Coordinates of C-alpha atoms in Angstrom, one line a residue:
M1 CA -22.7 -16.1 32.5
A2 CA -20.3 -13.3 32.0
Q3 CA -18.9 -15.0 28.9
H4 CA -22.4 -15.4 27.5
D5 CA -23.2 -11.7 28.1
E6 CA -19.9 -10.7 26.4
A7 CA -20.6 -12.9 23.4
S8 CA -24.1 -11.5 23.2
A9 CA -22.8 -8.0 23.3
K10 CA -20.3 -8.7 20.6
Y11 CA -22.9 -10.3 18.4
R12 CA -25.3 -7.4 18.9
E13 CA -22.5 -5.0 18.0
T14 CA -21.7 -6.9 14.9
V15 CA -25.4 -7.0 13.8
L16 CA -25.9 -3.3 14.5
N17 CA -22.7 -2.5 12.5
A18 CA -24.0 -4.6 9.6
F19 CA -27.3 -2.8 9.6
R20 CA -25.5 0.6 9.8
E21 CA -23.3 -0.2 6.9
V22 CA -26.2 -1.4 4.8
E23 CA -28.3 1.7 5.6
D24 CA -25.3 4.1 5.0
N25 CA -24.6 2.5 1.6
L26 CA -28.3 2.6 0.6
A27 CA -28.4 6.3 1.5
A28 CA -25.2 6.9 -0.4
I29 CA -26.5 5.1 -3.5
R30 CA -29.8 7.1 -3.3
W31 CA -28.0 10.4 -2.9
L32 CA -25.3 9.7 -5.5
G33 CA -28.0 8.6 -8.0
A34 CA -29.8 11.9 -7.6
A35 CA -26.6 13.9 -7.8
A36 CA -25.5 12.0 -10.8
K37 CA -28.7 12.9 -12.7
D38 CA -28.2 16.5 -11.9
E39 CA -24.6 16.4 -12.9
D40 CA -25.5 14.7 -16.2
A41 CA -28.0 17.4 -16.9
G42 CA -25.2 20.0 -16.2
T43 CA -22.9 18.1 -18.6
L44 CA -25.6 18.2 -21.3
A45 CA -26.0 21.9 -20.8
A46 CA -22.2 22.4 -21.0
Q47 CA -22.2 20.5 -24.3
R48 CA -25.0 22.7 -25.7
T49 CA -23.1 25.8 -24.6
L50 CA -20.0 24.5 -26.4
D51 CA -22.1 23.7 -29.6
M52 CA -23.4 27.3 -29.5
A53 CA -20.0 28.8 -29.0
M54 CA -18.6 26.8 -31.9
N55 CA -21.5 27.9 -34.2
L56 CA -20.9 31.5 -33.2
Y57 CA -17.2 31.2 -33.8
R58 CA -17.8 29.6 -37.2
D59 CA -20.1 32.4 -38.1
G60 CA -17.5 35.0 -37.1
A61 CA -19.7 36.3 -34.3
D62 CA -17.4 35.3 -31.4
S63 CA -13.8 34.7 -30.6
Y64 CA -12.2 31.3 -30.1
L65 CA -11.7 32.2 -26.4
E66 CA -15.4 31.6 -25.9
V67 CA -15.0 28.1 -27.5
V68 CA -12.0 27.3 -25.2
T69 CA -13.9 28.5 -22.2
A70 CA -16.9 26.3 -23.1
Q71 CA -14.6 23.3 -23.7
T72 CA -13.1 23.9 -20.3
A73 CA -16.5 24.0 -18.6
L74 CA -17.6 20.8 -20.5
L75 CA -14.4 19.0 -19.4
E76 CA -14.9 20.0 -15.8
A77 CA -18.6 18.9 -15.9
Q78 CA -17.6 15.5 -17.4
Q79 CA -14.9 15.0 -14.8
S80 CA -17.4 15.8 -12.0
S81 CA -20.0 13.4 -13.6
L82 CA -17.4 10.7 -13.9
D83 CA -16.4 11.2 -10.2
L84 CA -20.0 10.8 -9.1
H85 CA -20.6 7.7 -11.2
T86 CA -17.3 6.2 -9.8
R87 CA -18.5 6.9 -6.2
Q88 CA -21.9 5.4 -7.1
V89 CA -20.2 2.1 -8.2
Q90 CA -18.0 2.1 -5.1
A91 CA -21.2 2.5 -3.0
D92 CA -22.8 -0.4 -4.9
V93 CA -19.8 -2.6 -4.1
A94 CA -19.7 -1.5 -0.5
L95 CA -23.4 -2.4 -0.2
I96 CA -22.8 -5.9 -1.6
R97 CA -19.9 -6.3 0.8
A98 CA -22.1 -5.1 3.7
L99 CA -24.8 -7.5 2.8
G100 CA -22.2 -10.3 3.1
G101 CA -22.3 -11.0 -0.5
G102 CA -19.7 -11.0 -3.2
W103 CA -18.7 -12.8 -6.3
S104 CA -15.9 -14.9 -7.5
V105 CA -14.1 -14.9 -10.7
E106 CA -15.7 -18.3 -11.5
A107 CA -19.2 -16.8 -11.2
L108 CA -18.5 -14.2 -13.9
P109 CA -19.5 -14.8 -17.5
S110 CA -16.9 -15.6 -20.0
D111 CA -15.9 -13.0 -22.6
N112 CA -18.1 -14.7 -25.2
E113 CA -21.1 -14.8 -22.9
A114 CA -20.7 -11.2 -21.8
T115 CA -20.6 -9.9 -25.4
R116 CA -23.3 -12.1 -26.7
L117 CA -26.6 -10.3 -27.6
P118 CA -29.6 -11.2 -25.5
D119 CA -31.4 -13.0 -28.3
Q120 CA -28.2 -15.0 -29.0
A121 CA -28.0 -16.2 -25.4
T122 CA -31.1 -18.3 -25.7
K123 CA -29.8 -19.9 -29.0
A124 CA -26.4 -20.7 -27.6
P125 CA -25.2 -24.3 -27.9

C-alpha cells in the first residue's frame, strides 16, 4: 500500500509540474508577445528619429552628432527587440517540450519544400 501511495504521489507531482510548465510558458509567450509589440513600436520610432536627424543634417540644420546619437538609439532598440523575439521563440520551444511534443529532423520539410511558394506546393510532382 505504501508503494502505491508513493507511486501516486510521484505521478501527481509529475502531472502538476507538467501543468505548471505549460502555464508558465503560456504566460511567458503572452507577456513576451505584448512586450515585443511595444519594443517594435519603439524601434519604428527610433528609425523615424534617425530619418529626421539625417534630413536635418543634410539640410545643414543639425550636427552629425545628432545622427550618431539617433543611430545608437536605433541600434539599442533593435538589439532589445531581437532579444525579446529570441526569448519568445525560446518560450515557444519550451512550451512544445512541456506539452511532451517535439519534432525530429525527418519530420522537417526538405529545402525545396521549405522554399516552395504555397501555390507551387499543390502543383508539386
